[in-house]
Coordinates of C-alpha atoms in Angstrom, one line a residue:
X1 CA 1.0 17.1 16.4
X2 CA -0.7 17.5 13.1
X3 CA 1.8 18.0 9.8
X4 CA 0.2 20.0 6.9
X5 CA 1.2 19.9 3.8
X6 CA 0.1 23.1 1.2
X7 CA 0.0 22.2 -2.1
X8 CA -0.4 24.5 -4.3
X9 CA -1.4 23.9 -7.9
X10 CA -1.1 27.8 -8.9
X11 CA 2.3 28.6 -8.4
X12 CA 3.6 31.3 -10.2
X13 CA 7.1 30.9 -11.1
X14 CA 7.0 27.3 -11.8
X15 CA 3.3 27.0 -12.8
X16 CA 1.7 22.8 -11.4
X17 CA 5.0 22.4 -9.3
X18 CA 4.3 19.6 -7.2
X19 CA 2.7 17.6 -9.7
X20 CA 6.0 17.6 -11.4
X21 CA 7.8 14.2 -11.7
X22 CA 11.1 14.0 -10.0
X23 CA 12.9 11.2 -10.2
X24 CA 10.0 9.2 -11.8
X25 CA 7.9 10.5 -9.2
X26 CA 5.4 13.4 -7.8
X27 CA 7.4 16.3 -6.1
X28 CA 4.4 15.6 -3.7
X29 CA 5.0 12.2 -3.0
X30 CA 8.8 13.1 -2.0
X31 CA 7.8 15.4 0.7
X32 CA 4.9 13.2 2.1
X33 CA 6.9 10.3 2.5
X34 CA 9.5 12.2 4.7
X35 CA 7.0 14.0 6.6
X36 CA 5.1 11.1 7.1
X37 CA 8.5 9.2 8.7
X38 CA 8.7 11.6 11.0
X39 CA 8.0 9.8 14.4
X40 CA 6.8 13.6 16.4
X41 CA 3.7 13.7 14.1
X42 CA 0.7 12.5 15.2
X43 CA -0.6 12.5 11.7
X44 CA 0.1 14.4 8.2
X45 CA -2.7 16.0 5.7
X46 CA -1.9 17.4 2.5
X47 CA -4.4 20.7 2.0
X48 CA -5.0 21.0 -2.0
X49 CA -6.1 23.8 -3.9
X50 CA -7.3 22.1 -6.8
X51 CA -9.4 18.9 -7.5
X52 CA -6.6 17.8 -9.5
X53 CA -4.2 17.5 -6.7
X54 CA -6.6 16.3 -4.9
X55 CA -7.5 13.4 -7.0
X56 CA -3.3 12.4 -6.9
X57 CA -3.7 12.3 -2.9
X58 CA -6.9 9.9 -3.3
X59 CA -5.1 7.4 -5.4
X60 CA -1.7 7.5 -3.6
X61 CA -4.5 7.2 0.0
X62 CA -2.8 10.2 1.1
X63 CA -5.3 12.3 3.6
X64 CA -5.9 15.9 2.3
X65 CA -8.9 18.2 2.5
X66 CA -9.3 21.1 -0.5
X67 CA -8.7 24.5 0.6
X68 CA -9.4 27.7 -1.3
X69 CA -7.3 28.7 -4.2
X70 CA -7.6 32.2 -3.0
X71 CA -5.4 32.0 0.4
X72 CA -2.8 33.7 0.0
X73 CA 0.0 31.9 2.2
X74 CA 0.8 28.6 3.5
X75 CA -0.2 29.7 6.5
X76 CA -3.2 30.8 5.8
X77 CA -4.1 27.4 4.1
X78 CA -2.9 25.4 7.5
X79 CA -4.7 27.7 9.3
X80 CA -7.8 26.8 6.8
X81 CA -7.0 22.9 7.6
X82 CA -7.1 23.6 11.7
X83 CA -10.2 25.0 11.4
X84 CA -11.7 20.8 11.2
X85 CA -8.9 19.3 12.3
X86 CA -7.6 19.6 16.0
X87 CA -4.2 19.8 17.3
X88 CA -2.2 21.5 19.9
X89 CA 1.0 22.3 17.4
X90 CA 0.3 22.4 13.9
X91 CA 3.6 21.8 11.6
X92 CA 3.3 23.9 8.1
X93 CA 5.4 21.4 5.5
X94 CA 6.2 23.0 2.1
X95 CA 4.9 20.9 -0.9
X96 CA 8.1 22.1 -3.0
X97 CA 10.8 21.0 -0.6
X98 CA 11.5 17.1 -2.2
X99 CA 14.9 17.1 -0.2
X100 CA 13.1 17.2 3.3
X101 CA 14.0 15.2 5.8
X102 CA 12.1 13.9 9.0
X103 CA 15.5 15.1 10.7
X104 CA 14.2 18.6 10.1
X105 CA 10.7 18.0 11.6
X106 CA 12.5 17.2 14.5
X107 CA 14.7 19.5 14.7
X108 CA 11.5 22.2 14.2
X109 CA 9.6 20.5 17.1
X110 CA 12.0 20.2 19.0
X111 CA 11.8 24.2 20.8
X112 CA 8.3 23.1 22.0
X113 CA 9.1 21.5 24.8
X114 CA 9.9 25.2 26.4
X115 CA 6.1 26.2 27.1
X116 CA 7.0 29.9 25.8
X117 CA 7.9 29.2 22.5
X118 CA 4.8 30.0 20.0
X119 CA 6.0 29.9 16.6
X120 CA 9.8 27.8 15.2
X121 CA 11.6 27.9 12.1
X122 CA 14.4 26.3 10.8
X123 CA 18.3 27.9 9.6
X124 CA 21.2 26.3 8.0
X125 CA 24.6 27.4 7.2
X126 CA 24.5 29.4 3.9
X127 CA 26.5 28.5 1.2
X128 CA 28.9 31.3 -0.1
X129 CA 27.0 31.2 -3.5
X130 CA 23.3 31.9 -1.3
X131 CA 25.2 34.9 0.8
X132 CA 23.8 37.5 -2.1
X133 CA 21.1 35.4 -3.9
X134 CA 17.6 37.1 -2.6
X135 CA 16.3 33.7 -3.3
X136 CA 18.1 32.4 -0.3
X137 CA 16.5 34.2 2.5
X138 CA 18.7 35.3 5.4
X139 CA 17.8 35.3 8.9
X140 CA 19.7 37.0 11.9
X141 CA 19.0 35.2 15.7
X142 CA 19.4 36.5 19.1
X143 CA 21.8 34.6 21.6
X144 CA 18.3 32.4 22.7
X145 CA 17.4 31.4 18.9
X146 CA 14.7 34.4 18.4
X147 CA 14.8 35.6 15.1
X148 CA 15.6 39.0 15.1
X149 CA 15.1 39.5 11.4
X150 CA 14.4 37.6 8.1
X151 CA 15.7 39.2 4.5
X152 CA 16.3 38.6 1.6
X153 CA 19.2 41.0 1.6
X154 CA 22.5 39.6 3.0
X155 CA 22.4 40.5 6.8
X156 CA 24.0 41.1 8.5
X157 CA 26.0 43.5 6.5
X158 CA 30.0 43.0 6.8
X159 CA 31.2 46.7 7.3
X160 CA 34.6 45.9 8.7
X161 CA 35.4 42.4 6.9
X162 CA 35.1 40.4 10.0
X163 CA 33.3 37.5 7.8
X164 CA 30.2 36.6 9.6
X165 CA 28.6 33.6 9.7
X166 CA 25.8 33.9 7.7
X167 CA 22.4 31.9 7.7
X168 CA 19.9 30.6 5.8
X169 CA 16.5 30.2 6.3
X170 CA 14.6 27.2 5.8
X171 CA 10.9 27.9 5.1
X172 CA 9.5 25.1 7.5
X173 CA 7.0 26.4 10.2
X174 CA 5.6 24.8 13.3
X175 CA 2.5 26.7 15.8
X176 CA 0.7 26.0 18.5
X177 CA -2.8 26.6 17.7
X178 CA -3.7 29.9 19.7
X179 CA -0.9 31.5 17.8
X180 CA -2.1 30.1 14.5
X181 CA -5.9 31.1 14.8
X182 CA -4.6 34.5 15.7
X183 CA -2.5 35.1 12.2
X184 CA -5.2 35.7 9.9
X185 CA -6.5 38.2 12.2
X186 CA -3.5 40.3 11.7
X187 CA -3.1 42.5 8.5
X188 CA -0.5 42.1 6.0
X189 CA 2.7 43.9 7.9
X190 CA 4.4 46.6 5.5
X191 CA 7.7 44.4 6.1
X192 CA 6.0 41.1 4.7
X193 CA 4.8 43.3 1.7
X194 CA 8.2 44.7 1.5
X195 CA 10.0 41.6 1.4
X196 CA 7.2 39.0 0.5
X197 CA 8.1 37.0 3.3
X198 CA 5.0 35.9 5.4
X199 CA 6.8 35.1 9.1
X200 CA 7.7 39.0 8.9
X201 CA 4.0 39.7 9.8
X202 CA 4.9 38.1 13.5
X203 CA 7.7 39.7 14.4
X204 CA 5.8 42.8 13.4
X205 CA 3.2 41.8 16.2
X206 CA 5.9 40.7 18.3
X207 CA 5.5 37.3 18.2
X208 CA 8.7 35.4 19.0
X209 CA 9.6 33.1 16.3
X210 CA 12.5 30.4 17.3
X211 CA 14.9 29.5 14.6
X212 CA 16.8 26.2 15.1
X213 CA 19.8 25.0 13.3
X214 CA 19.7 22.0 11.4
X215 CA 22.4 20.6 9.2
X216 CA 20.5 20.0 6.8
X217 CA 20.1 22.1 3.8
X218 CA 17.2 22.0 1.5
X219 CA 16.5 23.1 -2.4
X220 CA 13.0 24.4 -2.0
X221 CA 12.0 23.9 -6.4
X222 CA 10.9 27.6 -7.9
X223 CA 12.6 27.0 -11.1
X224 CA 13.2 24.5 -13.8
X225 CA 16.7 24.8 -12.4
X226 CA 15.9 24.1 -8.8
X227 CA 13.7 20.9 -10.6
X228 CA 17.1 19.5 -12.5
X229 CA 19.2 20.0 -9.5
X230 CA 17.6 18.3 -6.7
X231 CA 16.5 15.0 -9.4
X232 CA 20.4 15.1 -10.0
X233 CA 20.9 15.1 -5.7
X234 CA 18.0 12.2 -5.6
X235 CA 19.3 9.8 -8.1
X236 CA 22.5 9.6 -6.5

């Protein structure tokens, strides 16, 4: 099982992200450390999009290959990294999650030992304040774990005031390799463009996607904001 960091210099909203210093250090070297201490993984491989995250990874000795700038998901960029590096489940680790856990790795893993299940994802509880943020993304689950939808609406919709439980989702991926050599093949769904949330694009193909609770909840850093509050949660 090979983890995969993307790190991705050009972020939009919070332009160099995981070069920023949390807590005295790299937002990088937060979530390498805890991938890295997860004991499923065979190994973990940070996949840069820029020399200049590339050069942090060489003098920390953290493994990473350069990908192009240009890919336009995660996915795309683990994909990129399976391409030269074999593994039967690949594990796509966000580089802006610095409150990860390797509790959550194992969590996501842990659906694979049921030879049917292609693609996993994680969900936690959502906090009353994340039930209407569209920064909080929402995902509904059949009785077996299969997502049956991810939104950044709140779903499902309360009609009758029966106060659901509502979940949110926690943008860790793992896939076994046939399943991730076959995503680029697929175009860009007209859900994932409507949303802008990639894992759309395989329920559109009907590709199962397992969602497994964790307890666990995670800040994943778009803003300043989200930068302030998980360095206050780290210095604790």
């Amino acid at each position: 099982m090979l983890g995969v960091i993307p790190a991705r210099l050009a972020s939009t909203r919070l332009p160099r992200k995981v070069l920023r210093t949390i807590a005295g250090r790299p937002m990088l070297a937060w979530v390498y450390d805890a991938a890295s201490a997860c004991p499923q993984l065979d190994r973990v491989l940070i996949a840069a999009d820029s020399d200049e995250v590339a050069e942090l990874c060489h003098r920390n000795q953290w493994p990473v290959q350069l990908t192009s700038p240009d890919l336009p998901s995660g996915t795309d960029r683990v994909h990129a990294v399976a391409r030269h590096h074999h593994a039967d489940i690949y594990v796509n680790i966000q580089g802006d999650e610095p409150l990860l856990k390797p509790e959550h790795l194992t969590a996501l893993l842990r659906p694979f030992t049921q030879q049917h299940v292609e693609v996993s994802t994680l969900k936690v509880l959502c906090t009353p304040e994340n039930i209407t943020n569209p920064n909080a993304v929402k995902v509904v689950t059949a009785t077996d774990g299969r997502a049956l939808y991810f939104s950044r609406a709140t779903i499902p919709y309360d009609r009758d005031g029966a106060a659901p439980q509502y979940w949110k989702h926690i943008g860790l991926y793992a896939y076994r390799k046939d399943t991730l050599e076959g995503f680029p093949t697929l175009p860009p769904s007209l859900l994932e463009q409507t949303e802008r949330l990639e894992q759309l694009r395989f329920l559109e193909n009907n590709i199962p996607v397992h969602v497994e609770p964790t307890e666990h909840d995670t800040i994943g850093v778009d803003t300043e904001e989200d930068l302030h509050r998980v360095e206050a949660l780290l210095l604790r």
